[in-house]
mmCIF file with all atom_site columns, C-alpha atoms in Angstrom:
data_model
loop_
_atom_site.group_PDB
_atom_site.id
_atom_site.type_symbol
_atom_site.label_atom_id
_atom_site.label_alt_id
_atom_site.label_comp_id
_atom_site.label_asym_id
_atom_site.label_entity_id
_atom_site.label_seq_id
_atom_site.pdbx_PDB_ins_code
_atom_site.Cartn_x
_atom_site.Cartn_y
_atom_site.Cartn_z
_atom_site.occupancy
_atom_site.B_iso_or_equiv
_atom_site.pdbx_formal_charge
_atom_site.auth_seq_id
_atom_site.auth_comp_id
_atom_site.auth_asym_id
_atom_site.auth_atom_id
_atom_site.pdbx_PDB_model_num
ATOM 1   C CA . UNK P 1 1   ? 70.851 72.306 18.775 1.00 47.00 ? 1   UNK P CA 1
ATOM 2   C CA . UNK P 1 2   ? 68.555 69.456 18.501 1.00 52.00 ? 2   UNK P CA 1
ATOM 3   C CA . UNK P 1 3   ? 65.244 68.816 20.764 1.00 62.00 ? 3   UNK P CA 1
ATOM 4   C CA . UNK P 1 4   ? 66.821 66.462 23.164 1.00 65.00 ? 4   UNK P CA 1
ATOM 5   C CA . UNK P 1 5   ? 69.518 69.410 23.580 1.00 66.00 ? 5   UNK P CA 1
ATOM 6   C CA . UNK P 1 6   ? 66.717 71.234 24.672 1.00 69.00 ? 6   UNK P CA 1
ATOM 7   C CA . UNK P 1 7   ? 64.991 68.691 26.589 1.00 75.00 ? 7   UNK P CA 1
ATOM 8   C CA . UNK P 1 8   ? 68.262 68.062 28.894 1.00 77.00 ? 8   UNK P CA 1
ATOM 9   C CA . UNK P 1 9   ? 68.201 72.127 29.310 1.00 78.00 ? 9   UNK P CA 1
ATOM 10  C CA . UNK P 1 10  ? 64.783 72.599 30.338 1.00 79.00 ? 10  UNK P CA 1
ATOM 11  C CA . UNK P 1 11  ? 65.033 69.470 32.781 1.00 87.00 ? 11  UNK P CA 1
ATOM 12  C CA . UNK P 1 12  ? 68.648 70.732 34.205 1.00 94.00 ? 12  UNK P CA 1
ATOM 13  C CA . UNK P 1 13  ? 68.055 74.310 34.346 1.00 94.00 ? 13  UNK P CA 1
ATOM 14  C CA . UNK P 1 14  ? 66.153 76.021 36.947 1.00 94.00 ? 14  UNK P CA 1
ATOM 15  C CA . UNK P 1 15  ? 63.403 78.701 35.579 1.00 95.00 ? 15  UNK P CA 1
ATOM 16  C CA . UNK P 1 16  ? 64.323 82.088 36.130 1.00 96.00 ? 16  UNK P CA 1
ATOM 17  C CA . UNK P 1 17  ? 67.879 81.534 36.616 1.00 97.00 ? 17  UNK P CA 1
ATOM 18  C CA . UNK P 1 18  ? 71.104 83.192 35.563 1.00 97.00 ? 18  UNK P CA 1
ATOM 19  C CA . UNK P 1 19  ? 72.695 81.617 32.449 1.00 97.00 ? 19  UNK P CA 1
ATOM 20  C CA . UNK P 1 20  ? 75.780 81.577 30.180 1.00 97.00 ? 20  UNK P CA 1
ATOM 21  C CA . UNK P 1 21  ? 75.988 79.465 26.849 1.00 96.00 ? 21  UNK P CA 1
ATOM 22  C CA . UNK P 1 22  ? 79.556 79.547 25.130 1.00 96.00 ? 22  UNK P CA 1
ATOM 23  C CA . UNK P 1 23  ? 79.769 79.462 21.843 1.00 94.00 ? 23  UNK P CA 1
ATOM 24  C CA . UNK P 1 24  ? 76.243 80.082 21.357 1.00 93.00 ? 24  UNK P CA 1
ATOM 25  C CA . UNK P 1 25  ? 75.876 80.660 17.600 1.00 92.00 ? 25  UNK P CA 1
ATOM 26  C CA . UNK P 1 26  ? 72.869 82.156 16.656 1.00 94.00 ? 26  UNK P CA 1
ATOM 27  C CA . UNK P 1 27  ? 71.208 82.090 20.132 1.00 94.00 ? 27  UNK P CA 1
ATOM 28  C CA . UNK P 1 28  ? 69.104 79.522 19.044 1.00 92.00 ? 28  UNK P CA 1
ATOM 29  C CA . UNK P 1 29  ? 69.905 77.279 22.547 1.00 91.00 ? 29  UNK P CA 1
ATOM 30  C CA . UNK P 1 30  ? 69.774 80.625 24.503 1.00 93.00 ? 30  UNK P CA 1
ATOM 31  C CA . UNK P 1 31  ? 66.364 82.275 23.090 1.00 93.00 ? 31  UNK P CA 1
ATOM 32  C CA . UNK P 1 32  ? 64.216 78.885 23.698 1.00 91.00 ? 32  UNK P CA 1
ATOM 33  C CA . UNK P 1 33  ? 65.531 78.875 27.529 1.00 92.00 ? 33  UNK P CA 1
ATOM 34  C CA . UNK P 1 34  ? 64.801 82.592 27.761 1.00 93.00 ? 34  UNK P CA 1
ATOM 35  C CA . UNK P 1 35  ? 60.871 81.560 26.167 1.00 92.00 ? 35  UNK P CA 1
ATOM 36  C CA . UNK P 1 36  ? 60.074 78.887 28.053 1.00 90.00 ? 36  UNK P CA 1
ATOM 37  C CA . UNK P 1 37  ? 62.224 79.222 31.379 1.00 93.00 ? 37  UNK P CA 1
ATOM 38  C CA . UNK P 1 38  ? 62.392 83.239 31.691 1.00 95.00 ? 38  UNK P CA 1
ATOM 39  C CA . UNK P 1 39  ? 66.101 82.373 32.434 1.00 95.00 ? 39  UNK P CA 1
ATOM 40  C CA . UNK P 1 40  ? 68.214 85.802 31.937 1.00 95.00 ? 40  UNK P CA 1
ATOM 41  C CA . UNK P 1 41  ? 71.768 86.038 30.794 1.00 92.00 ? 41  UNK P CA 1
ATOM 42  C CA . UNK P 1 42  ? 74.925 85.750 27.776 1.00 96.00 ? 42  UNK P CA 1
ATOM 43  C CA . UNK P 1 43  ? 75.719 84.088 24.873 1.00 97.00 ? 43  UNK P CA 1
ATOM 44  C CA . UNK P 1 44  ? 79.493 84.543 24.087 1.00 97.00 ? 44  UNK P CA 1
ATOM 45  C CA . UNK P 1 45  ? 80.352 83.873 20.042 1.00 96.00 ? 45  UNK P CA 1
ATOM 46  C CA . UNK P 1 46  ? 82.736 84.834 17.693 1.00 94.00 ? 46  UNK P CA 1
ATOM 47  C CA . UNK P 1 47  ? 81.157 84.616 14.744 1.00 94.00 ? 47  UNK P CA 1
ATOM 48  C CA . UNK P 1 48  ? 79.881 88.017 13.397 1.00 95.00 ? 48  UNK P CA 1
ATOM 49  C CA . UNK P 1 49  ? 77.022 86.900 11.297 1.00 96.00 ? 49  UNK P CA 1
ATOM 50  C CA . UNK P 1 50  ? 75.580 84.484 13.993 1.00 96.00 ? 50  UNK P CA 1
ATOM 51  C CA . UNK P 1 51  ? 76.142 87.229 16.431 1.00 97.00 ? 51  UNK P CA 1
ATOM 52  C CA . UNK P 1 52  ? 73.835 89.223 14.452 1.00 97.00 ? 52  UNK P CA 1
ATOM 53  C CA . UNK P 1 53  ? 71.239 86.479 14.505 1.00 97.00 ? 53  UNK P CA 1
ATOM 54  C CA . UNK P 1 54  ? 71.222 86.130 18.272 1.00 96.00 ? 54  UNK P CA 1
ATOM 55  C CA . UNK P 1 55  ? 71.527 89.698 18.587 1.00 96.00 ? 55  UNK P CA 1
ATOM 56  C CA . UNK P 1 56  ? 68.122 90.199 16.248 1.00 96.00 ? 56  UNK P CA 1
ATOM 57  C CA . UNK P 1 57  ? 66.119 87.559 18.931 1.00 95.00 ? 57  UNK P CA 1
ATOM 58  C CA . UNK P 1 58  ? 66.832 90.350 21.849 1.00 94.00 ? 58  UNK P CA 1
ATOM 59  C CA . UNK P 1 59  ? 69.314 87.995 23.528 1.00 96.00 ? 59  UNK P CA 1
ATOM 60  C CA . UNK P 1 60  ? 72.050 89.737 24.953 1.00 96.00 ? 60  UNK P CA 1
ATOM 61  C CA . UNK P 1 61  ? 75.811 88.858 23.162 1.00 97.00 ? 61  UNK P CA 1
ATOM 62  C CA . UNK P 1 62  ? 79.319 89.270 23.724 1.00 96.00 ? 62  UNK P CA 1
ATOM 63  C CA . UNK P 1 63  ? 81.774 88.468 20.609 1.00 96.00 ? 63  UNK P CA 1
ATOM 64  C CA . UNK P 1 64  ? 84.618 86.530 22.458 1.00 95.00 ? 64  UNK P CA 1
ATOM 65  C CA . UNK P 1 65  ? 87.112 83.980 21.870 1.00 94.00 ? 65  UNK P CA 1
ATOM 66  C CA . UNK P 1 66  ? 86.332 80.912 24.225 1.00 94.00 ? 66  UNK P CA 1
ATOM 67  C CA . UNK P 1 67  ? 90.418 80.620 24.045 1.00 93.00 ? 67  UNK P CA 1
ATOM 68  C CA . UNK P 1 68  ? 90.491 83.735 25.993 1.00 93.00 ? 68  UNK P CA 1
ATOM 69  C CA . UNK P 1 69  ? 88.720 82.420 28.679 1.00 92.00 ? 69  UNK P CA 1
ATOM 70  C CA . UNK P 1 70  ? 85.846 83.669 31.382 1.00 96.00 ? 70  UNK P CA 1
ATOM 71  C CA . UNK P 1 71  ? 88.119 86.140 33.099 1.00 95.00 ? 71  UNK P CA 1
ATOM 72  C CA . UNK P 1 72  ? 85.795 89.228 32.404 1.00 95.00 ? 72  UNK P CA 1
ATOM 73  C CA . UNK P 1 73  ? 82.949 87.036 34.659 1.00 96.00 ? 73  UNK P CA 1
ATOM 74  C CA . UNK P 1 74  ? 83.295 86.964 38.717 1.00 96.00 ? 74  UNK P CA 1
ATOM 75  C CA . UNK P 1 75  ? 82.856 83.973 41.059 1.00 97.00 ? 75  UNK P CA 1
ATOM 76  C CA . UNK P 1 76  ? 79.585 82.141 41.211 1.00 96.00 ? 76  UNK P CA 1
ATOM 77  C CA . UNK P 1 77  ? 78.063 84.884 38.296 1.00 96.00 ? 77  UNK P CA 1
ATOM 78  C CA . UNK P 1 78  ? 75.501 82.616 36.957 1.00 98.00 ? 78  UNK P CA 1
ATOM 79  C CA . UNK P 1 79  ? 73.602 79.422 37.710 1.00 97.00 ? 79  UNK P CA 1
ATOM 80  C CA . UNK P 1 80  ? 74.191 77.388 34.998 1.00 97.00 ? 80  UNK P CA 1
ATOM 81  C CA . UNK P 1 81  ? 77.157 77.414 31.623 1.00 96.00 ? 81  UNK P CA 1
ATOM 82  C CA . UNK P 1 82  ? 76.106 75.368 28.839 1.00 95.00 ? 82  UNK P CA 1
ATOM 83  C CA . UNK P 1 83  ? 78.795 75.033 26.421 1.00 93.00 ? 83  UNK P CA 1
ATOM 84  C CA . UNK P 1 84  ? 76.918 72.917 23.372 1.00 89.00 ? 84  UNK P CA 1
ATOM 85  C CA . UNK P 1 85  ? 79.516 70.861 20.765 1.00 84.00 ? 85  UNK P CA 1
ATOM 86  C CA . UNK P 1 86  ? 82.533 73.500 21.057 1.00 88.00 ? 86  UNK P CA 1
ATOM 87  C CA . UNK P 1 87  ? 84.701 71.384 23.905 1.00 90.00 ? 87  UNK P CA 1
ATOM 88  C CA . UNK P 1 88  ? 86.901 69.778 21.370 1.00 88.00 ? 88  UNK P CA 1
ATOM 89  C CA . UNK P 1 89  ? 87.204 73.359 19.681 1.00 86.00 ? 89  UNK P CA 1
ATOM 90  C CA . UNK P 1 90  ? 89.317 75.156 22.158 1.00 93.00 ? 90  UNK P CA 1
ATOM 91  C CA . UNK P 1 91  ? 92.901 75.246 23.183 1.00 92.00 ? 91  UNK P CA 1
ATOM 92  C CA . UNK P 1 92  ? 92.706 74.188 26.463 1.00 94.00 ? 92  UNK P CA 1
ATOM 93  C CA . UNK P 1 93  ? 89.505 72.252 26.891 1.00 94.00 ? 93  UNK P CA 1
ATOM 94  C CA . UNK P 1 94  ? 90.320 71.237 30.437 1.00 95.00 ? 94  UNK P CA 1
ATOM 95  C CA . UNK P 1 95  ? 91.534 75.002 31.663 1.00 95.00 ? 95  UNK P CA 1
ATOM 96  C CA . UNK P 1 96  ? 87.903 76.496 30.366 1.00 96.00 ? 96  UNK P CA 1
ATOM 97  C CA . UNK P 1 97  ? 85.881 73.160 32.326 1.00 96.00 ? 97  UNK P CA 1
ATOM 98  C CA . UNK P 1 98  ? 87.700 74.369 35.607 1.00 97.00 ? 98  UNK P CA 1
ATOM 99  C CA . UNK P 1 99  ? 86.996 77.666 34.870 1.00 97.00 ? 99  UNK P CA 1
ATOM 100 C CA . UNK P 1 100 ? 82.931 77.553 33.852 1.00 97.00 ? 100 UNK P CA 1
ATOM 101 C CA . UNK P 1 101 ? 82.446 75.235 37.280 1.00 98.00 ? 101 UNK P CA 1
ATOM 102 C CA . UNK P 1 102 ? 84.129 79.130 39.127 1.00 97.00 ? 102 UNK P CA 1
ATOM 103 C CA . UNK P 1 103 ? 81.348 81.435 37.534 1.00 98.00 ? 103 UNK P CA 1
ATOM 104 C CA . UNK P 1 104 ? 78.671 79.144 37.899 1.00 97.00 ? 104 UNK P CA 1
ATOM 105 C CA . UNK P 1 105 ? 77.670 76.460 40.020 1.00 96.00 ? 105 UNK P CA 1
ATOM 106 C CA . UNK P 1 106 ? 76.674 73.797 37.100 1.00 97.00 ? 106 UNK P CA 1
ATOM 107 C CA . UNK P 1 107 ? 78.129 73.231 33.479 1.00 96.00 ? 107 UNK P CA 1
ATOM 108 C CA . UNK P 1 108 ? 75.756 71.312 31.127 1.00 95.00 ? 108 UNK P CA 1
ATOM 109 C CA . UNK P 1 109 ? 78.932 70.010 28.253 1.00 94.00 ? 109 UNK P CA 1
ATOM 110 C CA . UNK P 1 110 ? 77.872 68.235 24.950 1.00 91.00 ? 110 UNK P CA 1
ATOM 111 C CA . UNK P 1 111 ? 80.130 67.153 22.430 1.00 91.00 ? 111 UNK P CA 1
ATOM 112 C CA . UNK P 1 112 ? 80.606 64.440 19.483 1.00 88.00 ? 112 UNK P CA 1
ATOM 113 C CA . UNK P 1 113 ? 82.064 61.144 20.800 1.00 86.00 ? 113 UNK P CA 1
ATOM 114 C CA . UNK P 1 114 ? 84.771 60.287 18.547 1.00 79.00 ? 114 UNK P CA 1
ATOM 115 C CA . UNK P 1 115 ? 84.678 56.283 19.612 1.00 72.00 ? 115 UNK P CA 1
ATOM 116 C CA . UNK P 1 116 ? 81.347 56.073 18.154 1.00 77.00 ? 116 UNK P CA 1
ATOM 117 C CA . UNK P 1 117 ? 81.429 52.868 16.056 1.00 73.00 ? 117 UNK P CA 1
ATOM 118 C CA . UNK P 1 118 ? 80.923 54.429 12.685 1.00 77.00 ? 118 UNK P CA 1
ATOM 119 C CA . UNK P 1 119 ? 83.919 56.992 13.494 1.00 77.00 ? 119 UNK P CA 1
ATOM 120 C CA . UNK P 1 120 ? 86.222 53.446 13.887 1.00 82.00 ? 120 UNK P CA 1
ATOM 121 C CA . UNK P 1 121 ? 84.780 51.533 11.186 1.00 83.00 ? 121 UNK P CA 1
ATOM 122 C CA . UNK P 1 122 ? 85.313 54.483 8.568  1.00 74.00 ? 122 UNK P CA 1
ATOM 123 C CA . UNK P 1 123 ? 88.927 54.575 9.996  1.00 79.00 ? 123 UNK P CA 1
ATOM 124 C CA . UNK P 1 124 ? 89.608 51.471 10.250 1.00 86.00 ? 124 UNK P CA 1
ATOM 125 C CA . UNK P 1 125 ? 88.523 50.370 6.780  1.00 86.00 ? 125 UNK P CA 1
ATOM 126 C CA . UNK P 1 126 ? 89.421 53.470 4.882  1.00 86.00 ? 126 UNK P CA 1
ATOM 127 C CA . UNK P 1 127 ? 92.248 54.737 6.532  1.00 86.00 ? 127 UNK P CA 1
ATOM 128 C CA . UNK P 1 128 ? 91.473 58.528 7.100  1.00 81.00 ? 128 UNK P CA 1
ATOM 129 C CA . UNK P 1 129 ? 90.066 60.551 9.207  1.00 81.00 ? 129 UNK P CA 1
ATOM 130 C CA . UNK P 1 130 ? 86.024 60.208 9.527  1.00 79.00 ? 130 UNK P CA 1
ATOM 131 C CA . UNK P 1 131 ? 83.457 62.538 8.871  1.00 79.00 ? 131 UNK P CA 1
ATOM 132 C CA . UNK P 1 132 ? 79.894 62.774 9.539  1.00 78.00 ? 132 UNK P CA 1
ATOM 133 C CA . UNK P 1 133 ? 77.145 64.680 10.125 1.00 76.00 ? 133 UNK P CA 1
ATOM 134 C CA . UNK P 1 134 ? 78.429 65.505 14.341 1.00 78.00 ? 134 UNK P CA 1
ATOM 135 C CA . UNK P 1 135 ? 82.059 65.636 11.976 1.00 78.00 ? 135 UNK P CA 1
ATOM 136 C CA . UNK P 1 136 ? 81.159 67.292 8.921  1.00 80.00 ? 136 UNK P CA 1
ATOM 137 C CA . UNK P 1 137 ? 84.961 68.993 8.499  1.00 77.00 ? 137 UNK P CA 1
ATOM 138 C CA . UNK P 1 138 ? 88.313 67.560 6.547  1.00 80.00 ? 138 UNK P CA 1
ATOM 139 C CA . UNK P 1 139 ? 91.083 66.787 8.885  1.00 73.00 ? 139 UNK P CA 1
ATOM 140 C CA . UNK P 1 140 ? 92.858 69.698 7.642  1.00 80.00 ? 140 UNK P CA 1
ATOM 141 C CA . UNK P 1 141 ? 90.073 72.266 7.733  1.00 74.00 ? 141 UNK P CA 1
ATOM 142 C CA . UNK P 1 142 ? 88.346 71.270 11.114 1.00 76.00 ? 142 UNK P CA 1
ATOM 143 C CA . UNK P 1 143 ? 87.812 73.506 14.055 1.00 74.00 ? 143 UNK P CA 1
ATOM 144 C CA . UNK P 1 144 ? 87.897 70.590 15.790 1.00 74.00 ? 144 UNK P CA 1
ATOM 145 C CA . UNK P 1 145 ? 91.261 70.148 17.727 1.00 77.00 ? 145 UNK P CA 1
ATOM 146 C CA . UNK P 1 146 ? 90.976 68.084 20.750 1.00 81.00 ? 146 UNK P CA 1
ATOM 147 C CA . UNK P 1 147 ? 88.569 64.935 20.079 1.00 84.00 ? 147 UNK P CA 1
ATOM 148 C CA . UNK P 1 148 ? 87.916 62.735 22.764 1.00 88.00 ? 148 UNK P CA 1
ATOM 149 C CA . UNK P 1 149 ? 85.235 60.339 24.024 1.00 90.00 ? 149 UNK P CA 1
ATOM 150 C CA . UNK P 1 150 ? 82.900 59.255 27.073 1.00 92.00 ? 150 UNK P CA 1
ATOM 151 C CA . UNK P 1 151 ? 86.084 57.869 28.551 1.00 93.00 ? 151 UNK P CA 1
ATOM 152 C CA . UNK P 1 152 ? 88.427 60.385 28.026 1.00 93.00 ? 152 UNK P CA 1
ATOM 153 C CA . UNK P 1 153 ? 86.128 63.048 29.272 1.00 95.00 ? 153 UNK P CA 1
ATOM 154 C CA . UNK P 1 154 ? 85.451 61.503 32.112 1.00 95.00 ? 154 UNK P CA 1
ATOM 155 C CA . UNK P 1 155 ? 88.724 60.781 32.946 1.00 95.00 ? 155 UNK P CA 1
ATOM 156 C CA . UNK P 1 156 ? 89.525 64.780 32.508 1.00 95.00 ? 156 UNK P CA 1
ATOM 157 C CA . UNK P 1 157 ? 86.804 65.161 35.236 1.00 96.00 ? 157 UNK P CA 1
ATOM 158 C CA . UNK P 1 158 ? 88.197 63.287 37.610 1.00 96.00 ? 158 UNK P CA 1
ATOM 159 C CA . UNK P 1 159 ? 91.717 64.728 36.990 1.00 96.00 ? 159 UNK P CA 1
ATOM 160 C CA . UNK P 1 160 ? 90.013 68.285 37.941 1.00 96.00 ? 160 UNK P CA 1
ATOM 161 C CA . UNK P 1 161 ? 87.928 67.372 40.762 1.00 96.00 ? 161 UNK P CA 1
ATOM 162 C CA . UNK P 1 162 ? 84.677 68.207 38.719 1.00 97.00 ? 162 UNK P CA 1
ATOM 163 C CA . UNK P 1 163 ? 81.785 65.571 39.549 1.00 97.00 ? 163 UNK P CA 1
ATOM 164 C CA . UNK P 1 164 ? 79.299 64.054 36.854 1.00 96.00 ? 164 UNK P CA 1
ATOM 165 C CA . UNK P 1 165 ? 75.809 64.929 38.114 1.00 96.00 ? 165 UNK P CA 1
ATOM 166 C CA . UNK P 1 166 ? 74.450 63.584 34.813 1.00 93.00 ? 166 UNK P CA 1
ATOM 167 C CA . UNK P 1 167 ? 75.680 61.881 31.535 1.00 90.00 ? 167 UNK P CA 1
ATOM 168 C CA . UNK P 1 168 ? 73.486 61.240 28.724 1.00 88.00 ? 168 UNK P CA 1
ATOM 169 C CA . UNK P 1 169 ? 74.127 59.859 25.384 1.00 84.00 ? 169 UNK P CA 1
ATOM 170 C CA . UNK P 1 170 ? 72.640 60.397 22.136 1.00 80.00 ? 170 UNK P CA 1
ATOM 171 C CA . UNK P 1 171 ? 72.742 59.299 18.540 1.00 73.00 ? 171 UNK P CA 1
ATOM 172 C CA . UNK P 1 172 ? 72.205 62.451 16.179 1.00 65.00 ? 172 UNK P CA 1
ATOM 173 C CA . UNK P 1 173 ? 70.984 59.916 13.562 1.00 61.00 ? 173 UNK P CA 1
ATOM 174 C CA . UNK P 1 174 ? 68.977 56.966 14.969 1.00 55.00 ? 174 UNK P CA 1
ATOM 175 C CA . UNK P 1 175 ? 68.951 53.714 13.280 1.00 52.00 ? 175 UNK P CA 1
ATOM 176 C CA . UNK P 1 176 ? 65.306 53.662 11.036 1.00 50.00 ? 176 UNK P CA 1
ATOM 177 C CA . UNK P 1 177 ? 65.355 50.071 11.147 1.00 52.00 ? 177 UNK P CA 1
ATOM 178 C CA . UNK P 1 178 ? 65.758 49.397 15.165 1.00 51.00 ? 178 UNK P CA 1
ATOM 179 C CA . UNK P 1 179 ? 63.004 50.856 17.386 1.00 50.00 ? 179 UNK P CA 1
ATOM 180 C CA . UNK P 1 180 ? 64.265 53.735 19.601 1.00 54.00 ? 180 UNK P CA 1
ATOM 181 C CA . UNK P 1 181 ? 63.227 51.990 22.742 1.00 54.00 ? 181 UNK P CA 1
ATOM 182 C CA . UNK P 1 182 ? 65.439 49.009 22.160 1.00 54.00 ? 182 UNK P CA 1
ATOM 183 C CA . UNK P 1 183 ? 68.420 51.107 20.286 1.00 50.00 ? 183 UNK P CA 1
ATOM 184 C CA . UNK P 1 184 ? 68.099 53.553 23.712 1.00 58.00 ? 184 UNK P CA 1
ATOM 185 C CA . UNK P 1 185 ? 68.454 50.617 25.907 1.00 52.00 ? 185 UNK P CA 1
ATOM 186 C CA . UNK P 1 186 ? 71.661 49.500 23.963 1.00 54.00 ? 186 UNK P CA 1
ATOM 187 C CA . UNK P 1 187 ? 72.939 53.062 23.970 1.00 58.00 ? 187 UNK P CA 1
ATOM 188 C CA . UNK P 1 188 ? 72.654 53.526 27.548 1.00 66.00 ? 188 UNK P CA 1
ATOM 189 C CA . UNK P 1 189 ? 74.816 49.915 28.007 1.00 65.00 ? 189 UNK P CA 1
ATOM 190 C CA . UNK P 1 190 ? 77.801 50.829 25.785 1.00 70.00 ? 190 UNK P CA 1
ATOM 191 C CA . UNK P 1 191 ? 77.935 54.992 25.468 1.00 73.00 ? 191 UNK P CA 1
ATOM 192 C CA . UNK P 1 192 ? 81.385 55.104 24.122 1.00 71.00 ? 192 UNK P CA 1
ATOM 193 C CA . UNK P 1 193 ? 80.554 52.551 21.520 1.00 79.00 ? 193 UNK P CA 1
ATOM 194 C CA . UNK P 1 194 ? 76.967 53.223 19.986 1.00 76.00 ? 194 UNK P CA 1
ATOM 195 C CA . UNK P 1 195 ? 76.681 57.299 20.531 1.00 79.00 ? 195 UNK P CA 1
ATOM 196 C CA . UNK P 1 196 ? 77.684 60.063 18.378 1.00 84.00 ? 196 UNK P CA 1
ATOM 197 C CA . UNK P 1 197 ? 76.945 62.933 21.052 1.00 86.00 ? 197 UNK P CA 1
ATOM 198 C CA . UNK P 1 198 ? 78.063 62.879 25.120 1.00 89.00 ? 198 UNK P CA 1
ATOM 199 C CA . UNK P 1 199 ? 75.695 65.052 27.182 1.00 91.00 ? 199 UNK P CA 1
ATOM 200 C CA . UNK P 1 200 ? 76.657 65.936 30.440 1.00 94.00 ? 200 UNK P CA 1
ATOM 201 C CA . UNK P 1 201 ? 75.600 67.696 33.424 1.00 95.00 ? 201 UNK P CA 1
ATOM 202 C CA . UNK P 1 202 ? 78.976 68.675 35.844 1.00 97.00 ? 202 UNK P CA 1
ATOM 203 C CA . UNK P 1 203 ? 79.613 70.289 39.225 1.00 97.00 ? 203 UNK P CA 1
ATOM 204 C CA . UNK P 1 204 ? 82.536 71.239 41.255 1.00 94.00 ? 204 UNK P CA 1
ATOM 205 C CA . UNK P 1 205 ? 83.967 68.065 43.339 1.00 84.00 ? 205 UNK P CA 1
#
């Protein structure tokens, strides 16, 4: 996670609060909110080595499949899920949305926007599928199932009665030659065109 990740995180979620981050990797996401927010709460990952990371920070892990859903957690459990970049990794994307927004009353989503410019100029003028830093993978090695974009996503929302409290978007690698000011303004015009990462902030309709 970069430091806007954690910017949007301290500024969405409530100090002291009950979360759960899916797909949380090494906890990295999970121990800053637990430093500087005294929020309490899970990580869920799969991986076993990053498990052991987030495990060695104190923060309390579960090693789950997202694909298997949030079954083990009751209604209204936590405060806040923050699922960070794994959306387009999952089986059914829109099944697991509907189902964060039952065990807690917010869902903070982030994940790579695959109409960013640079994605359709590398297909368009080489003919195969982009990669990039937010895509680092080959077509036929990525974890990555279920692209999508600002559009798309939102467009999911609305099919699932889940509101947008807040949508941000981000470039992972800003442009040294254009100040941020003016690329942020041109970013906030045209999302689906000029960012590389969606943040959003989601509630139950």
């Amino acid at each position: 996670m970069n430091n806007i990740d954690h910017q949007l995180a301290e500024k969405w979620i409530k100090p002291n609060s009950r979360v759960l981050d899916l797909g949380c990797g090494d906890g990295t996401l999970l121990a800053h909110l637990q430093d500087s927010l005294g929020v309490s709460g899970y990580g869920l990952e799969i991986d076993e080595a990053k498990i052991n990371e987030a495990v060695a920070k104190g923060l309390n892990i579960i090693e789950q499949d997202l694909n298997d859903g949030l079954a083990r957690f009751g209604d209204q459990s936590f405060d806040t899920v923050v699922m960070a970049r794994a959306l387009q990794a999952v089986k059914s994307p829109d099944k697991l949305l509907v189902d964060m927004l039952r065990v807690a009353k917010e869902g903070i989503v982030t994940f790579p926007n695959f109409a960013y410019w640079q994605n359709r100029v590398y297909l368009g003028i080489k003919g195969i599928m982009p990669m990039s830093e937010t895509l680092p993978h080959e077509w036929y090695n990525t974890p990555n199932i279920h692209l999508c974009t600002f559009k798309d996503f939102e467009r999911l929302c609305d099919d699932n009665n889940i509101r947008i409290l807040d949508a941000v978007a981000i470039s992972d690698k800003p442009s040294p030659k254009i100040p941020a000011s003016i690329m942020n303004h041109f970013v906030k015009r045209a999302p689906n065109l000029l960012a590389d990462v969606a943040i959003y902030r989601i509630a139950k309709g």
